[in-house]
């Protein structure tokens, strides 16, 4: 059962990385300062609250 749990966690982490990278890229394209690390933390918090 832990293999499935680990896979789910890895998939969720990959999704959060992708969202953070996309948000950072979008912010930079708009000329806004942005941090991928900060965006990932925001994404993790949003996921935890939902």
Coordinates of C-alpha atoms in Angstrom, one line a residue:
X1 CA 0.0 0.0 0.0
X2 CA 2.9 2.4 0.6
X3 CA 4.0 2.1 -3.0
X4 CA 0.7 3.5 -4.1
X5 CA 0.8 6.3 -1.5
X6 CA 4.3 7.2 -2.6
X7 CA 3.2 7.3 -6.2
X8 CA 0.3 9.6 -5.4
X9 CA 2.6 11.9 -3.4
X10 CA 5.1 12.0 -6.2
X11 CA 2.4 12.8 -8.8
X12 CA 1.0 15.6 -6.5
X13 CA 4.5 17.0 -6.0
X14 CA 5.1 17.0 -9.8
X15 CA 1.8 18.7 -10.4
X16 CA 2.7 21.4 -7.8
X17 CA 6.1 21.9 -9.4
X18 CA 4.5 22.3 -12.8
X19 CA 1.9 24.8 -11.5
X20 CA 4.6 26.8 -9.7
X21 CA 6.9 26.9 -12.8
X22 CA 4.0 27.9 -15.0
X23 CA 3.0 30.7 -12.6
X24 CA 6.6 31.9 -12.4
X25 CA 6.9 31.9 -16.2
X26 CA 3.7 33.8 -16.6
X27 CA 4.7 36.4 -14.0
X28 CA 8.1 36.9 -15.7
X29 CA 6.4 37.3 -19.1
X30 CA 4.2 40.1 -17.5
X31 CA 7.4 41.7 -16.1
X32 CA 6.5 40.9 -12.5
X33 CA 9.1 39.7 -10.1
X34 CA 8.4 36.1 -9.0
X35 CA 9.9 33.2 -7.2
X36 CA 9.3 29.6 -8.1
X37 CA 9.9 28.5 -4.5
X38 CA 7.4 31.0 -3.2
X39 CA 4.9 30.0 -5.9
X40 CA 5.3 26.3 -5.0
X41 CA 4.7 27.1 -1.3
X42 CA 1.5 28.9 -2.2
X43 CA 0.4 26.0 -4.3
X44 CA 1.1 23.5 -1.5
X45 CA -0.9 25.7 0.9
X46 CA -3.8 26.0 -1.5
X47 CA -3.8 22.2 -2.0
X48 CA -3.7 21.6 1.8
X49 CA -6.7 23.9 2.3
X50 CA -8.9 22.2 -0.3

